Amino acid sequence: MVPTSEVLIVAAALFGLGLLGVIIRRNVLVVLMCVELMLNAVNITLIAFSRARGEPLGQGFSFMVIALAAAEAAVGLAIVVAVFRTHKTVDVDNINLMKR
Amino acid sequence: MKLLHNPRGLKAAAAAGLSLLAVLVVAGAALAQPGDPAGAGAAPEYAKWTFRAFALLTILGACATVVMPNPVVAAMCLVGTLFCTGGIYLVMHATFMAAIQVLVYAGAIMVLFIFVVMSVGQTENERVFGNRSIASKITGALAVGLLIFVISPLFKGPTVPKMREVAQDFGNVEMIGGLLFDKYLFPFEALSVLLLAAIVGAVLVTRTPGRRSRVDGATPAEAHHHEEG
């Protein structure tokens, strides 16, 4: 039997790494990948508690998180492509569309 | 870091990953061996060590995703991370979610990512550490410190519910499908509308470059000409 606390620690570490990536990376594509890492950490937590409680609801919810992640990736990457067409950059420090 | 800038380094990294996976498979088989004749007695131990192996690979992959300067390499590391996360799901008896993880996440979403990385073509290496301002470094350190503080009770004792024995069909397609199509039908359908909206939005945002008033007052033809030149 897998100890629940170990799973939660792994999920927290994954979330922390994703957060660190979001903060320190400059390439917006890698930032989006790190957001995916954070979503995965949430999914692991949901499934761990689903297993601990013996109820499948957490798995259903993490299914919805995956669908949301797909939508987020599609829209986010579309925005990246559109920004790259006008600005020729994917560096988050140079993307300031709102600042005119 | 320097190692991964040339193709030989990439090959070496791929070989290292494959050998790690091979070690994992061999270790899993070796651990599973004593469990088979004994029945259920050694199975929990096997699950625990399989989980630890997958967790190690997941954390390593996540570190590589964050640290690798080349976005293509980072994406490949993320594929490995997501695959190993699927393994963790499998250990926790979430078979359907493991399949969805590998098919949708490591498959579809990451193909989209790699497609965009390739089409954007900005695959030059970035200096990951060193070029951030002191403020963001402090923010990063604070975030990680806060996270360690939040999870620190987990190291002390059993404050969380233990994983219990579940039925053999726990987490299979039938169970999740019954949940999603019966009790939680409305969120499921709302999610499908959201996905449709995301598809339409993505197409709308990326469609016809230059036609969308980049140059104010330009006709579409002029804007198109501007785009070409």
mmCIF file of N, CA, C and O in Angstrom, chain B residues 10-91:
data_model
loop_
_atom_site.group_PDB
_atom_site.id
_atom_site.type_symbol
_atom_site.label_atom_id
_atom_site.label_comp_id
_atom_site.label_asym_id
_atom_site.label_seq_id
_atom_site.Cartn_x
_atom_site.Cartn_y
_atom_site.Cartn_z
ATOM 1 N N LEU B 10 22.407 14.839 -26.716
ATOM 2 C CA LEU B 10 20.997 14.436 -26.728
ATOM 3 C C LEU B 10 20.871 12.931 -26.760
ATOM 4 O O LEU B 10 20.067 12.334 -26.046
ATOM 5 N N LYS B 11 21.704 12.309 -27.624
ATOM 6 C CA LYS B 11 21.671 10.849 -27.715
ATOM 7 C C LYS B 11 22.032 10.218 -26.381
ATOM 8 O O LYS B 11 21.414 9.243 -25.947
ATOM 9 N N ALA B 12 23.050 10.806 -25.737
ATOM 10 C CA ALA B 12 23.475 10.276 -24.437
ATOM 11 C C ALA B 12 22.350 10.403 -23.423
ATOM 12 O O ALA B 12 22.089 9.477 -22.647
ATOM 13 N N ALA B 13 21.649 11.550 -23.462
ATOM 14 C CA ALA B 13 20.548 11.746 -22.524
ATOM 15 C C ALA B 13 19.437 10.739 -22.781
ATOM 16 O O ALA B 13 18.870 10.158 -21.843
ATOM 17 N N ALA B 14 19.147 10.503 -24.073
ATOM 18 C CA ALA B 14 18.108 9.527 -24.409
ATOM 19 C C ALA B 14 18.505 8.145 -23.928
ATOM 20 O O ALA B 14 17.687 7.397 -23.367
ATOM 21 N N ALA B 15 19.791 7.807 -24.119
ATOM 22 C CA ALA B 15 20.266 6.498 -23.669
ATOM 23 C C ALA B 15 20.158 6.376 -22.155
ATOM 24 O O ALA B 15 19.753 5.333 -21.629
ATOM 25 N N ALA B 16 20.505 7.478 -21.453
ATOM 26 C CA ALA B 16 20.410 7.459 -19.992
ATOM 27 C C ALA B 16 18.964 7.237 -19.559
ATOM 28 O O ALA B 16 18.688 6.428 -18.669
ATOM 29 N N GLY B 17 18.019 7.945 -20.211
ATOM 30 C CA GLY B 17 16.612 7.782 -19.862
ATOM 31 C C GLY B 17 16.139 6.368 -20.099
ATOM 32 O O GLY B 17 15.468 5.760 -19.260
ATOM 33 N N LEU B 18 16.535 5.800 -21.262
ATOM 34 C CA LEU B 18 16.099 4.442 -21.591
ATOM 35 C C LEU B 18 16.672 3.435 -20.602
ATOM 36 O O LEU B 18 15.975 2.514 -20.163
ATOM 37 N N SER B 19 17.949 3.641 -20.225
ATOM 38 C CA SER B 19 18.553 2.678 -19.299
ATOM 39 C C SER B 19 17.906 2.780 -17.925
ATOM 40 O O SER B 19 17.698 1.776 -17.246
ATOM 41 N N LEU B 20 17.538 4.023 -17.543
ATOM 42 C CA LEU B 20 16.837 4.207 -16.272
ATOM 43 C C LEU B 20 15.520 3.445 -16.287
ATOM 44 O O LEU B 20 15.137 2.771 -15.321
ATOM 45 N N LEU B 21 14.822 3.542 -17.430
ATOM 46 C CA LEU B 21 13.543 2.849 -17.576
ATOM 47 C C LEU B 21 13.741 1.339 -17.511
ATOM 48 O O LEU B 21 12.971 0.613 -16.871
ATOM 49 N N ALA B 22 14.836 0.866 -18.156
ATOM 50 C CA ALA B 22 15.125 -0.566 -18.138
ATOM 51 C C ALA B 22 15.389 -1.038 -16.715
ATOM 52 O O ALA B 22 14.891 -2.090 -16.292
ATOM 53 N N VAL B 23 16.171 -0.227 -15.964
ATOM 54 C CA VAL B 23 16.450 -0.559 -14.561
ATOM 55 C C VAL B 23 15.142 -0.654 -13.784
ATOM 56 O O VAL B 23 14.919 -1.568 -12.982
ATOM 57 N N LEU B 24 14.256 0.295 -14.064
ATOM 58 C CA LEU B 24 12.963 0.324 -13.382
ATOM 59 C C LEU B 24 12.175 -0.952 -13.655
ATOM 60 O O LEU B 24 11.626 -1.579 -12.739
ATOM 61 N N VAL B 25 12.149 -1.351 -14.934
ATOM 62 C CA VAL B 25 11.386 -2.546 -15.305
ATOM 63 C C VAL B 25 11.967 -3.782 -14.628
ATOM 64 O O VAL B 25 11.240 -4.610 -14.066
ATOM 65 N N VAL B 26 13.318 -3.862 -14.654
ATOM 66 C CA VAL B 26 13.976 -5.029 -14.051
ATOM 67 C C VAL B 26 13.700 -5.068 -12.542
ATOM 68 O O VAL B 26 13.362 -6.113 -11.969
ATOM 69 N N ALA B 27 13.815 -3.883 -11.910
ATOM 70 C CA ALA B 27 13.591 -3.825 -10.466
ATOM 71 C C ALA B 27 12.146 -4.199 -10.140
ATOM 72 O O ALA B 27 11.872 -4.938 -9.190
ATOM 73 N N GLY B 28 11.220 -3.701 -10.970
ATOM 74 C CA GLY B 28 9.820 -4.025 -10.759
ATOM 75 C C GLY B 28 9.561 -5.512 -10.876
ATOM 76 O O GLY B 28 8.875 -6.116 -10.050
ATOM 77 N N ALA B 29 10.180 -6.123 -11.903
ATOM 78 C CA ALA B 29 10.006 -7.563 -12.100
ATOM 79 C C ALA B 29 10.581 -8.338 -10.921
ATOM 80 O O ALA B 29 9.978 -9.299 -10.428
ATOM 81 N N ALA B 30 11.775 -7.899 -10.453
ATOM 82 C CA ALA B 30 12.419 -8.580 -9.333
ATOM 83 C C ALA B 30 11.575 -8.470 -8.064
ATOM 84 O O ALA B 30 11.455 -9.429 -7.298
ATOM 85 N N LEU B 31 10.966 -7.278 -7.881
ATOM 86 C CA LEU B 31 10.140 -7.087 -6.695
ATOM 87 C C LEU B 31 8.838 -7.864 -6.806
ATOM 88 O O LEU B 31 8.286 -8.320 -5.807
ATOM 89 N N ALA B 32 8.354 -7.997 -8.041
ATOM 90 C CA ALA B 32 7.077 -8.686 -8.229
ATOM 91 C C ALA B 32 7.233 -10.189 -8.036
ATOM 92 O O ALA B 32 6.298 -10.869 -7.658
ATOM 93 N N GLN B 33 8.453 -10.696 -8.263
ATOM 94 C CA GLN B 33 8.678 -12.146 -8.230
ATOM 95 C C GLN B 33 8.258 -12.796 -6.911
ATOM 96 O O GLN B 33 7.480 -13.737 -6.920
ATOM 97 N N PRO B 34 8.735 -12.287 -5.753
ATOM 98 C CA PRO B 34 8.339 -12.953 -4.518
ATOM 99 C C PRO B 34 6.870 -12.786 -4.190
ATOM 100 O O PRO B 34 6.315 -13.594 -3.458
ATOM 101 N N GLY B 35 6.262 -11.774 -4.751
ATOM 102 C CA GLY B 35 4.861 -11.528 -4.449
ATOM 103 C C GLY B 35 3.930 -12.525 -5.103
ATOM 104 O O GLY B 35 2.840 -12.766 -4.598
ATOM 105 N N ASP B 36 4.356 -13.112 -6.199
ATOM 106 C CA ASP B 36 3.450 -13.952 -6.968
ATOM 107 C C ASP B 36 3.032 -15.230 -6.267
ATOM 108 O O ASP B 36 1.846 -15.509 -6.184
ATOM 109 N N PRO B 37 3.995 -16.007 -5.717
ATOM 110 C CA PRO B 37 3.546 -17.219 -5.039
ATOM 111 C C PRO B 37 2.847 -16.922 -3.711
ATOM 112 O O PRO B 37 1.906 -17.624 -3.335
ATOM 113 N N ALA B 38 3.301 -15.847 -3.037
ATOM 114 C CA ALA B 38 2.747 -15.565 -1.713
ATOM 115 C C ALA B 38 1.332 -15.014 -1.794
ATOM 116 O O ALA B 38 0.624 -15.012 -0.802
ATOM 117 N N GLY B 39 0.950 -14.510 -2.965
ATOM 118 C CA GLY B 39 -0.384 -13.939 -3.090
ATOM 119 C C GLY B 39 -0.378 -12.471 -2.744
ATOM 120 O O GLY B 39 0.482 -11.728 -3.196
ATOM 121 N N ALA B 40 -1.309 -12.042 -1.906
ATOM 122 C CA ALA B 40 -1.483 -10.619 -1.635
ATOM 123 C C ALA B 40 -0.459 -10.083 -0.638
ATOM 124 O O ALA B 40 -0.378 -8.885 -0.449
ATOM 125 N N GLY B 41 0.304 -10.968 0.000
ATOM 126 C CA GLY B 41 1.175 -10.521 1.075
ATOM 127 C C GLY B 41 2.211 -9.510 0.651
ATOM 128 O O GLY B 41 2.381 -8.483 1.292
ATOM 129 N N ALA B 42 2.922 -9.766 -0.465
ATOM 130 C CA ALA B 42 4.011 -8.888 -0.870
ATOM 131 C C ALA B 42 3.551 -7.806 -1.820
ATOM 132 O O ALA B 42 4.326 -6.944 -2.177
ATOM 133 N N ALA B 43 2.285 -7.837 -2.232
ATOM 134 C CA ALA B 43 1.805 -6.879 -3.232
ATOM 135 C C ALA B 43 1.897 -5.435 -2.750
ATOM 136 O O ALA B 43 2.314 -4.567 -3.514
ATOM 137 N N PRO B 44 1.522 -5.116 -1.491
ATOM 138 C CA PRO B 44 1.623 -3.715 -1.068
ATOM 139 C C PRO B 44 3.052 -3.183 -1.135
ATOM 140 O O PRO B 44 3.269 -2.045 -1.543
ATOM 141 N N GLU B 45 4.019 -4.026 -0.758
ATOM 142 C CA GLU B 45 5.418 -3.613 -0.825
ATOM 143 C C GLU B 45 5.822 -3.314 -2.255
ATOM 144 O O GLU B 45 6.481 -2.310 -2.543
ATOM 145 N N TYR B 46 5.376 -4.160 -3.155
ATOM 146 C CA TYR B 46 5.664 -3.982 -4.571
ATOM 147 C C TYR B 46 5.090 -2.663 -5.057
ATOM 148 O O TYR B 46 5.756 -1.883 -5.735
ATOM 149 N N ALA B 47 3.837 -2.377 -4.649
ATOM 150 C CA ALA B 47 3.196 -1.126 -5.068
ATOM 151 C C ALA B 47 3.970 0.068 -4.548
ATOM 152 O O ALA B 47 4.187 1.051 -5.260
ATOM 153 N N LYS B 48 4.437 -0.046 -3.307
ATOM 154 C CA LYS B 48 5.153 1.077 -2.699
ATOM 155 C C LYS B 48 6.432 1.401 -3.459
ATOM 156 O O LYS B 48 6.709 2.552 -3.779
ATOM 157 N N TRP B 49 7.196 0.333 -3.764
ATOM 158 C CA TRP B 49 8.464 0.589 -4.442
ATOM 159 C C TRP B 49 8.266 0.990 -5.886
ATOM 160 O O TRP B 49 9.046 1.791 -6.425
ATOM 161 N N THR B 50 7.240 0.464 -6.530
ATOM 162 C CA THR B 50 6.949 0.927 -7.886
ATOM 163 C C THR B 50 6.590 2.399 -7.866
ATOM 164 O O THR B 50 7.039 3.185 -8.708
ATOM 165 N N PHE B 51 5.775 2.777 -6.850
ATOM 166 C CA PHE B 51 5.425 4.190 -6.725
ATOM 167 C C PHE B 51 6.668 5.040 -6.543
ATOM 168 O O PHE B 51 6.812 6.088 -7.169
ATOM 169 N N ARG B 52 7.582 4.582 -5.685
ATOM 170 C CA ARG B 52 8.774 5.394 -5.424
ATOM 171 C C ARG B 52 9.622 5.551 -6.675
ATOM 172 O O ARG B 52 10.171 6.634 -6.926
ATOM 173 N N ALA B 53 9.729 4.461 -7.454
ATOM 174 C CA ALA B 53 10.507 4.561 -8.694
ATOM 175 C C ALA B 53 9.871 5.559 -9.648
ATOM 176 O O ALA B 53 10.551 6.439 -10.207
ATOM 177 N N PHE B 54 8.552 5.449 -9.820
ATOM 178 C CA PHE B 54 7.871 6.387 -10.721
ATOM 179 C C PHE B 54 7.971 7.819 -10.195
ATOM 180 O O PHE B 54 8.128 8.765 -10.964
ATOM 181 N N ALA B 55 7.879 7.973 -8.859
ATOM 182 C CA ALA B 55 7.940 9.312 -8.273
ATOM 183 C C ALA B 55 9.311 9.930 -8.520
ATOM 184 O O ALA B 55 9.415 11.106 -8.877
ATOM 185 N N LEU B 56 10.365 9.106 -8.377
ATOM 186 C CA LEU B 56 11.716 9.603 -8.625
ATOM 187 C C LEU B 56 11.856 10.077 -10.063
ATOM 188 O O LEU B 56 12.360 11.177 -10.332
ATOM 189 N N LEU B 57 11.362 9.242 -11.002
ATOM 190 C CA LEU B 57 11.462 9.623 -12.413
ATOM 191 C C LEU B 57 10.654 10.879 -12.693
ATOM 192 O O LEU B 57 11.069 11.746 -13.464
ATOM 193 N N THR B 58 9.470 10.993 -12.044
ATOM 194 C CA THR B 58 8.631 12.169 -12.258
ATOM 195 C C THR B 58 9.340 13.431 -11.798
ATOM 196 O O THR B 58 9.373 14.442 -12.511
ATOM 197 N N ILE B 59 9.935 13.359 -10.594
ATOM 198 C CA ILE B 59 10.601 14.549 -10.053
ATOM 199 C C ILE B 59 11.819 14.914 -10.904
ATOM 200 O O ILE B 59 12.048 16.088 -11.214
ATOM 201 N N LEU B 60 12.571 13.876 -11.322
ATOM 202 C CA LEU B 60 13.740 14.144 -12.171
ATOM 203 C C LEU B 60 13.312 14.800 -13.476
ATOM 204 O O LEU B 60 13.919 15.775 -13.933
ATOM 205 N N GLY B 61 12.240 14.265 -14.067
ATOM 206 C CA GLY B 61 11.751 14.834 -15.323
ATOM 207 C C GLY B 61 11.283 16.264 -15.147
ATOM 208 O O GLY B 61 11.520 17.121 -16.003
ATOM 209 N N ALA B 62 10.625 16.538 -14.003
ATOM 210 C CA ALA B 62 10.141 17.900 -13.751
ATOM 211 C C ALA B 62 11.315 18.849 -13.588
ATOM 212 O O ALA B 62 11.306 19.960 -14.131
ATOM 213 N N CYS B 63 12.357 18.395 -12.859
ATOM 214 C CA CYS B 63 13.560 19.223 -12.702
ATOM 215 C C CYS B 63 14.158 19.526 -14.071
ATOM 216 O O CYS B 63 14.514 20.673 -14.376
ATOM 217 N N ALA B 64 14.246 18.498 -14.917
ATOM 218 C CA ALA B 64 14.823 18.690 -16.241
ATOM 219 C C ALA B 64 13.978 19.660 -17.055
ATOM 220 O O ALA B 64 14.513 20.513 -17.764
ATOM 221 N N THR B 65 12.638 19.546 -16.935
ATOM 222 C CA THR B 65 11.757 20.454 -17.681
ATOM 223 C C THR B 65 12.018 21.897 -17.285
ATOM 224 O O THR B 65 12.057 22.791 -18.123
ATOM 225 N N VAL B 66 12.213 22.123 -15.985
ATOM 226 C CA VAL B 66 12.404 23.484 -15.504
ATOM 227 C C VAL B 66 13.783 24.014 -15.906
ATOM 228 O O VAL B 66 13.938 25.186 -16.219
ATOM 229 N N VAL B 67 14.782 23.119 -15.936
ATOM 230 C CA VAL B 67 16.171 23.578 -16.037
ATOM 231 C C VAL B 67 16.685 23.610 -17.472
ATOM 232 O O VAL B 67 17.509 24.449 -17.814
ATOM 233 N N MET B 68 16.165 22.719 -18.340
ATOM 234 C CA MET B 68 16.722 22.606 -19.686
ATOM 235 C C MET B 68 16.569 23.912 -20.466
ATOM 236 O O MET B 68 15.474 24.469 -20.538
ATOM 237 N N PRO B 69 17.664 24.418 -21.048
ATOM 238 C CA PRO B 69 17.572 25.709 -21.737
ATOM 239 C C PRO B 69 16.862 25.638 -23.083
ATOM 240 O O PRO B 69 16.333 26.628 -23.539
ATOM 241 N N ASN B 70 16.855 24.455 -23.709
ATOM 242 C CA ASN B 70 16.242 24.315 -25.023
ATOM 243 C C ASN B 70 14.785 23.887 -24.866
ATOM 244 O O ASN B 70 14.507 22.880 -24.210
ATOM 245 N N PRO B 71 13.819 24.637 -25.430
ATOM 246 C CA PRO B 71 12.403 24.286 -25.244
ATOM 247 C C PRO B 71 12.034 22.909 -25.771
ATOM 248 O O PRO B 71 11.139 22.259 -25.214
ATOM 249 N N VAL B 72 12.704 22.450 -26.848
ATOM 250 C CA VAL B 72 12.376 21.117 -27.382
ATOM 251 C C VAL B 72 12.768 20.046 -26.372
ATOM 252 O O VAL B 72 12.005 19.108 -26.098
ATOM 253 N N VAL B 73 13.963 20.196 -25.792
ATOM 254 C CA VAL B 73 14.411 19.223 -24.790
ATOM 255 C C VAL B 73 13.493 19.264 -23.572
ATOM 256 O O VAL B 73 13.120 18.227 -23.015
ATOM 257 N N ALA B 74 13.099 20.506 -23.179
ATOM 258 C CA ALA B 74 12.187 20.632 -22.037
ATOM 259 C C ALA B 74 10.869 19.920 -22.319
ATOM 260 O O ALA B 74 10.328 19.225 -21.454
ATOM 261 N N ALA B 75 10.365 20.057 -23.554
ATOM 262 C CA ALA B 75 9.105 19.400 -23.906
ATOM 263 C C ALA B 75 9.245 17.885 -23.844
ATOM 264 O O ALA B 75 8.355 17.183 -23.350
ATOM 265 N N MET B 76 10.387 17.374 -24.335
ATOM 266 C CA MET B 76 10.599 15.919 -24.288
ATOM 267 C C MET B 76 10.672 15.427 -22.843
ATOM 268 O O MET B 76 10.139 14.370 -22.496
ATOM 269 N N CYS B 77 11.343 16.201 -21.983
ATOM 270 C CA CYS B 77 11.408 15.835 -20.574
ATOM 271 C C CYS B 77 10.014 15.848 -19.962
ATOM 272 O O CYS B 77 9.675 14.987 -19.135
ATOM 273 N N LEU B 78 9.182 16.809 -20.399
ATOM 274 C CA LEU B 78 7.823 16.880 -19.871
ATOM 275 C C LEU B 78 7.008 15.661 -20.310
ATOM 276 O O LEU B 78 6.200 15.145 -19.536
ATOM 277 N N VAL B 79 7.252 15.177 -21.538
ATOM 278 C CA VAL B 79 6.557 13.965 -21.984
ATOM 279 C C VAL B 79 6.880 12.807 -21.042
ATOM 280 O O VAL B 79 5.992 12.079 -20.590
ATOM 281 N N GLY B 80 8.180 12.659 -20.728
ATOM 282 C CA GLY B 80 8.576 11.605 -19.800
ATOM 283 C C GLY B 80 7.943 11.769 -18.435
ATOM 284 O O GLY B 80 7.472 10.802 -17.824
ATOM 285 N N THR B 81 7.901 13.016 -17.954
ATOM 286 C CA THR B 81 7.305 13.294 -16.645
ATOM 287 C C THR B 81 5.831 12.889 -16.624
ATOM 288 O O THR B 81 5.364 12.238 -15.686
ATOM 289 N N LEU B 82 5.109 13.271 -17.690
ATOM 290 C CA LEU B 82 3.671 12.974 -17.728
ATOM 291 C C LEU B 82 3.437 11.469 -17.820
ATOM 292 O O LEU B 82 2.509 10.937 -17.220
ATOM 293 N N PHE B 83 4.316 10.793 -18.562
ATOM 294 C CA PHE B 83 4.204 9.333 -18.670
ATOM 295 C C PHE B 83 4.381 8.686 -17.295
ATOM 296 O O PHE B 83 3.607 7.804 -16.903
ATOM 297 N N CYS B 84 5.392 9.151 -16.552
ATOM 298 C CA CYS B 84 5.637 8.580 -15.225
ATOM 299 C C CYS B 84 4.511 8.935 -14.262
ATOM 300 O O CYS B 84 4.190 8.151 -13.358
ATOM 301 N N THR B 85 3.898 10.120 -14.447
ATOM 302 C CA THR B 85 2.731 10.455 -13.635
ATOM 303 C C THR B 85 1.606 9.450 -13.883
ATOM 304 O O THR B 85 0.909 9.043 -12.952
ATOM 305 N N GLY B 86 1.454 9.045 -15.145
ATOM 306 C CA GLY B 86 0.503 7.989 -15.464
ATOM 307 C C GLY B 86 0.808 6.715 -14.693
ATOM 308 O O GLY B 86 -0.102 6.020 -14.223
ATOM 309 N N GLY B 87 2.094 6.405 -14.547
ATOM 310 C CA GLY B 87 2.493 5.250 -13.750
ATOM 311 C C GLY B 87 2.059 5.386 -12.304
ATOM 312 O O GLY B 87 1.598 4.430 -11.675
ATOM 313 N N ILE B 88 2.194 6.604 -11.745
ATOM 314 C CA ILE B 88 1.762 6.844 -10.357
ATOM 315 C C ILE B 88 0.259 6.611 -10.236
ATOM 316 O O ILE B 88 -0.220 5.988 -9.280
ATOM 317 N N TYR B 89 -0.508 7.073 -11.222
ATOM 318 C CA TYR B 89 -1.959 6.849 -11.210
ATOM 319 C C TYR B 89 -2.258 5.354 -11.179
ATOM 320 O O TYR B 89 -3.152 4.900 -10.470
ATOM 321 N N LEU B 90 -1.477 4.619 -11.973
ATOM 322 C CA LEU B 90 -1.714 3.180 -12.078
ATOM 323 C C LEU B 90 -1.471 2.500 -10.732
ATOM 324 O O LEU B 90 -2.234 1.625 -10.323
ATOM 325 N N VAL B 91 -0.415 2.935 -10.033
ATOM 326 C CA VAL B 91 -0.125 2.363 -8.723
ATOM 327 C C VAL B 91 -1.278 2.648 -7.757
ATOM 328 O O VAL B 91 -1.601 1.826 -6.905
#
